[in-house]
């Protein structure tokens, strides 16, 4: 029996995509291998958001030649978030590079030609969930926001929202099988849009993210609903009310703010100011006093002065985040920031700013 091995880098969306790939492969008789060396098909699901993940894939591919000598049948595929410049370099080292939206196309590949998933929207494929108790359910993919540092709009393309009926069907199935926590996924879940007519109510109205949360909240059963990721500019009053009122919706909100300096936010093309963010947090806390926030921060964005960095620190102090994912800026090829701004903050300074922010996480660990 042929064996597959999937290595996933990056975010939960990639993890969820890998679960769909596993379903396609197992449908045609492949068996999962936990050992890359014993596989006949290796798929790397890449992430281009950070250079470290890209470097790791390059590192893994160095050893593939030796494996191919031992196993003549071995094929290596690459998918996920891949920048065009990396695609060119990597294409010589692998047998196939495919866009995850074209998952059905891998079934045209000689090895996989018996699959029934031909000409299929890949999000319709029922995943092989790693864990059915806590499942990831994509509701949208892609992004139209073009934050200046981010590669996602180039690698995943424009926003696409899954039909609500498909999402509800998937969730009903999970709840029936005992799922206790559903995490709704999307690059910007707040901008979810689906036709209302798709779920049988009045026609020509748009179903937004709040509507979708309410529909999921109304599904019978004991489970929690979480969601990732929210863009502060798209958190509406309606959504704030929905989070407060829906008992199944988690009261932990991941709300990336990236920088406490309005000038930096403008350069990042985030479309909100420091004050907008602080006011939004205040409004959400007023509606849901028990809410806990986590966030993403970039330190060392081009031109970030010490004073501007201090503004980020002051937001961290004000909000008392439960968890902070802090990243040192690294230019991603083809993004606006890479084209427009010089990566002029030294690595030493980025590391020092990173430590200052990360210490807030450490203090939390001690308090816990
Ligand atoms: S909202 Fe910004 S950071 Fe998030 S995926 Fe879209 S472009 Fe990237």
PDB file of N, CA and C in Angstrom, residues 211-256:
ATOM      1  N   UNK A 211     -24.330  37.085  11.390  1.00  0.00           N
ATOM      2  CA  UNK A 211     -25.448  36.179  11.054  1.00  0.00           C
ATOM      3  C   UNK A 211     -24.980  34.720  11.135  1.00  0.00           C
ATOM      4  N   UNK A 212     -23.788  34.479  10.590  1.00  0.00           N
ATOM      5  CA  UNK A 212     -23.270  33.109  10.587  1.00  0.00           C
ATOM      6  C   UNK A 212     -23.041  32.620  12.024  1.00  0.00           C
ATOM      7  N   UNK A 213     -22.450  33.483  12.859  1.00  0.00           N
ATOM      8  CA  UNK A 213     -22.214  33.096  14.269  1.00  0.00           C
ATOM      9  C   UNK A 213     -23.537  32.750  14.953  1.00  0.00           C
ATOM     10  N   UNK A 214     -24.572  33.558  14.700  1.00  0.00           N
ATOM     11  CA  UNK A 214     -25.877  33.307  15.341  1.00  0.00           C
ATOM     12  C   UNK A 214     -26.436  31.958  14.890  1.00  0.00           C
ATOM     13  N   UNK A 215     -26.315  31.677  13.591  1.00  0.00           N
ATOM     14  CA  UNK A 215     -26.829  30.391  13.071  1.00  0.00           C
ATOM     15  C   UNK A 215     -26.091  29.211  13.710  1.00  0.00           C
ATOM     16  N   UNK A 216     -24.790  29.351  13.863  1.00  0.00           N
ATOM     17  CA  UNK A 216     -24.013  28.252  14.466  1.00  0.00           C
ATOM     18  C   UNK A 216     -24.361  28.138  15.949  1.00  0.00           C
ATOM     19  N   UNK A 217     -24.504  29.284  16.594  1.00  0.00           N
ATOM     20  CA  UNK A 217     -24.853  29.294  18.024  1.00  0.00           C
ATOM     21  C   UNK A 217     -26.185  28.587  18.277  1.00  0.00           C
ATOM     22  N   UNK A 218     -27.071  28.641  17.281  1.00  0.00           N
ATOM     23  CA  UNK A 218     -28.402  28.028  17.439  1.00  0.00           C
ATOM     24  C   UNK A 218     -28.403  26.509  17.224  1.00  0.00           C
ATOM     25  N   UNK A 219     -27.282  25.964  16.764  1.00  0.00           N
ATOM     26  CA  UNK A 219     -27.233  24.499  16.576  1.00  0.00           C
ATOM     27  C   UNK A 219     -27.276  23.844  17.960  1.00  0.00           C
ATOM     28  N   UNK A 220     -28.128  22.860  18.094  1.00  0.00           N
ATOM     29  CA  UNK A 220     -28.271  22.177  19.395  1.00  0.00           C
ATOM     30  C   UNK A 220     -26.989  21.405  19.745  1.00  0.00           C
ATOM     31  N   UNK A 221     -26.651  21.409  21.027  1.00  0.00           N
ATOM     32  CA  UNK A 221     -25.480  20.646  21.479  1.00  0.00           C
ATOM     33  C   UNK A 221     -24.607  21.501  22.370  1.00  0.00           C
ATOM     34  N   UNK A 222     -23.701  20.806  23.079  1.00  0.00           N
ATOM     35  CA  UNK A 222     -22.804  21.537  23.977  1.00  0.00           C
ATOM     36  C   UNK A 222     -21.451  21.678  23.292  1.00  0.00           C
ATOM     37  N   UNK A 223     -21.185  22.847  22.801  1.00  0.00           N
ATOM     38  CA  UNK A 223     -19.897  23.092  22.146  1.00  0.00           C
ATOM     39  C   UNK A 223     -19.582  24.579  22.191  1.00  0.00           C
ATOM     40  N   UNK A 224     -18.332  24.904  21.961  1.00  0.00           N
ATOM     41  CA  UNK A 224     -17.883  26.304  21.949  1.00  0.00           C
ATOM     42  C   UNK A 224     -17.502  26.715  20.534  1.00  0.00           C
ATOM     43  N   UNK A 225     -17.660  27.997  20.256  1.00  0.00           N
ATOM     44  CA  UNK A 225     -17.286  28.514  18.923  1.00  0.00           C
ATOM     45  C   UNK A 225     -16.175  29.549  19.104  1.00  0.00           C
ATOM     46  N   UNK A 226     -15.079  29.311  18.420  1.00  0.00           N
ATOM     47  CA  UNK A 226     -13.974  30.274  18.422  1.00  0.00           C
ATOM     48  C   UNK A 226     -13.780  30.746  16.984  1.00  0.00           C
ATOM     49  N   UNK A 227     -13.038  31.809  16.772  1.00  0.00           N
ATOM     50  CA  UNK A 227     -12.769  32.220  15.382  1.00  0.00           C
ATOM     51  C   UNK A 227     -11.457  32.977  15.282  1.00  0.00           C
ATOM     52  N   UNK A 228     -10.829  32.847  14.123  1.00  0.00           N
ATOM     53  CA  UNK A 228      -9.537  33.455  13.814  1.00  0.00           C
ATOM     54  C   UNK A 228      -9.511  33.808  12.338  1.00  0.00           C
ATOM     55  N   UNK A 229      -8.981  34.863  11.866  1.00  0.00           N
ATOM     56  CA  UNK A 229      -8.476  36.022  12.580  1.00  0.00           C
ATOM     57  C   UNK A 229      -9.386  37.204  12.300  1.00  0.00           C
ATOM     58  N   UNK A 230      -9.452  38.115  13.239  1.00  0.00           N
ATOM     59  CA  UNK A 230     -10.300  39.294  13.072  1.00  0.00           C
ATOM     60  C   UNK A 230      -9.448  40.500  12.694  1.00  0.00           C
ATOM     61  N   UNK A 231      -9.959  41.319  11.796  1.00  0.00           N
ATOM     62  CA  UNK A 231      -9.287  42.584  11.498  1.00  0.00           C
ATOM     63  C   UNK A 231     -10.030  43.687  12.263  1.00  0.00           C
ATOM     64  N   UNK A 232      -9.323  44.472  13.070  1.00  0.00           N
ATOM     65  CA  UNK A 232     -10.006  45.486  13.892  1.00  0.00           C
ATOM     66  C   UNK A 232     -10.933  46.414  13.081  1.00  0.00           C
ATOM     67  N   UNK A 233     -10.543  46.713  11.846  1.00  0.00           N
ATOM     68  CA  UNK A 233     -11.374  47.654  11.070  1.00  0.00           C
ATOM     69  C   UNK A 233     -12.742  47.061  10.726  1.00  0.00           C
ATOM     70  N   UNK A 234     -12.878  45.749  10.783  1.00  0.00           N
ATOM     71  CA  UNK A 234     -14.132  45.095  10.393  1.00  0.00           C
ATOM     72  C   UNK A 234     -14.941  44.567  11.576  1.00  0.00           C
ATOM     73  N   UNK A 235     -14.556  44.937  12.790  1.00  0.00           N
ATOM     74  CA  UNK A 235     -15.355  44.499  13.953  1.00  0.00           C
ATOM     75  C   UNK A 235     -16.512  45.496  14.110  1.00  0.00           C
ATOM     76  N   UNK A 236     -17.697  45.071  13.712  1.00  0.00           N
ATOM     77  CA  UNK A 236     -18.862  45.971  13.723  1.00  0.00           C
ATOM     78  C   UNK A 236     -19.560  45.955  15.083  1.00  0.00           C
ATOM     79  N   UNK A 237     -20.425  46.947  15.306  1.00  0.00           N
ATOM     80  CA  UNK A 237     -21.225  46.973  16.546  1.00  0.00           C
ATOM     81  C   UNK A 237     -22.081  45.718  16.635  1.00  0.00           C
ATOM     82  N   UNK A 238     -22.569  45.283  15.469  1.00  0.00           N
ATOM     83  CA  UNK A 238     -23.407  44.083  15.438  1.00  0.00           C
ATOM     84  C   UNK A 238     -22.614  42.860  15.915  1.00  0.00           C
ATOM     85  N   UNK A 239     -21.344  42.786  15.476  1.00  0.00           N
ATOM     86  CA  UNK A 239     -20.515  41.645  15.885  1.00  0.00           C
ATOM     87  C   UNK A 239     -20.229  41.708  17.393  1.00  0.00           C
ATOM     88  N   UNK A 240     -19.975  42.901  17.898  1.00  0.00           N
ATOM     89  CA  UNK A 240     -19.704  43.062  19.345  1.00  0.00           C
ATOM     90  C   UNK A 240     -20.910  42.556  20.144  1.00  0.00           C
ATOM     91  N   UNK A 241     -22.111  42.914  19.683  1.00  0.00           N
ATOM     92  CA  UNK A 241     -23.346  42.485  20.350  1.00  0.00           C
ATOM     93  C   UNK A 241     -23.498  40.951  20.249  1.00  0.00           C
ATOM     94  N   UNK A 242     -23.191  40.424  19.091  1.00  0.00           N
ATOM     95  CA  UNK A 242     -23.333  38.976  18.868  1.00  0.00           C
ATOM     96  C   UNK A 242     -22.392  38.195  19.791  1.00  0.00           C
ATOM     97  N   UNK A 243     -21.148  38.669  19.907  1.00  0.00           N
ATOM     98  CA  UNK A 243     -20.187  37.980  20.793  1.00  0.00           C
ATOM     99  C   UNK A 243     -20.737  37.995  22.225  1.00  0.00           C
ATOM    100  N   UNK A 244     -21.281  39.137  22.619  1.00  0.00           N
ATOM    101  CA  UNK A 244     -21.799  39.266  23.994  1.00  0.00           C
ATOM    102  C   UNK A 244     -23.006  38.360  24.223  1.00  0.00           C
ATOM    103  N   UNK A 245     -23.863  38.260  23.209  1.00  0.00           N
ATOM    104  CA  UNK A 245     -25.144  37.567  23.425  1.00  0.00           C
ATOM    105  C   UNK A 245     -25.132  36.055  23.151  1.00  0.00           C
ATOM    106  N   UNK A 246     -24.215  35.604  22.310  1.00  0.00           N
ATOM    107  CA  UNK A 246     -24.220  34.175  21.956  1.00  0.00           C
ATOM    108  C   UNK A 246     -23.417  33.397  23.001  1.00  0.00           C
ATOM    109  N   UNK A 247     -24.100  32.562  23.745  1.00  0.00           N
ATOM    110  CA  UNK A 247     -23.445  31.887  24.882  1.00  0.00           C
ATOM    111  C   UNK A 247     -22.373  30.895  24.443  1.00  0.00           C
ATOM    112  N   UNK A 248     -22.474  30.400  23.199  1.00  0.00           N
ATOM    113  CA  UNK A 248     -21.473  29.414  22.768  1.00  0.00           C
ATOM    114  C   UNK A 248     -20.219  30.089  22.195  1.00  0.00           C
ATOM    115  N   UNK A 249     -20.325  31.370  21.899  1.00  0.00           N
ATOM    116  CA  UNK A 249     -19.176  32.062  21.302  1.00  0.00           C
ATOM    117  C   UNK A 249     -18.142  32.364  22.383  1.00  0.00           C
ATOM    118  N   UNK A 250     -16.885  31.976  22.089  1.00  0.00           N
ATOM    119  CA  UNK A 250     -15.786  32.133  23.048  1.00  0.00           C
ATOM    120  C   UNK A 250     -15.620  33.597  23.453  1.00  0.00           C
ATOM    121  N   UNK A 251     -15.232  33.790  24.698  1.00  0.00           N
ATOM    122  CA  UNK A 251     -14.984  35.162  25.177  1.00  0.00           C
ATOM    123  C   UNK A 251     -13.475  35.439  25.191  1.00  0.00           C
ATOM    124  N   UNK A 252     -12.766  34.734  24.338  1.00  0.00           N
ATOM    125  CA  UNK A 252     -11.340  35.038  24.086  1.00  0.00           C
ATOM    126  C   UNK A 252     -11.265  35.546  22.658  1.00  0.00           C
ATOM    127  N   UNK A 253     -10.826  36.764  22.487  1.00  0.00           N
ATOM    128  CA  UNK A 253     -10.825  37.341  21.135  1.00  0.00           C
ATOM    129  C   UNK A 253      -9.396  37.644  20.690  1.00  0.00           C
ATOM    130  N   UNK A 254      -9.037  37.070  19.534  1.00  0.00           N
ATOM    131  CA  UNK A 254      -7.723  37.386  18.962  1.00  0.00           C
ATOM    132  C   UNK A 254      -7.890  38.598  18.053  1.00  0.00           C
ATOM    133  N   UNK A 255      -7.266  39.697  18.439  1.00  0.00           N
ATOM    134  CA  UNK A 255      -7.460  40.956  17.716  1.00  0.00           C
ATOM    135  C   UNK A 255      -6.086  41.615  17.460  1.00  0.00           C
ATOM    136  N   UNK A 256      -5.486  41.272  16.311  1.00  0.00           N
ATOM    137  CA  UNK A 256      -4.138  41.790  16.036  1.00  0.00           C
ATOM    138  C   UNK A 256      -4.110  43.318  15.981  1.00  0.00           C
TER     139      UNK A 256
END
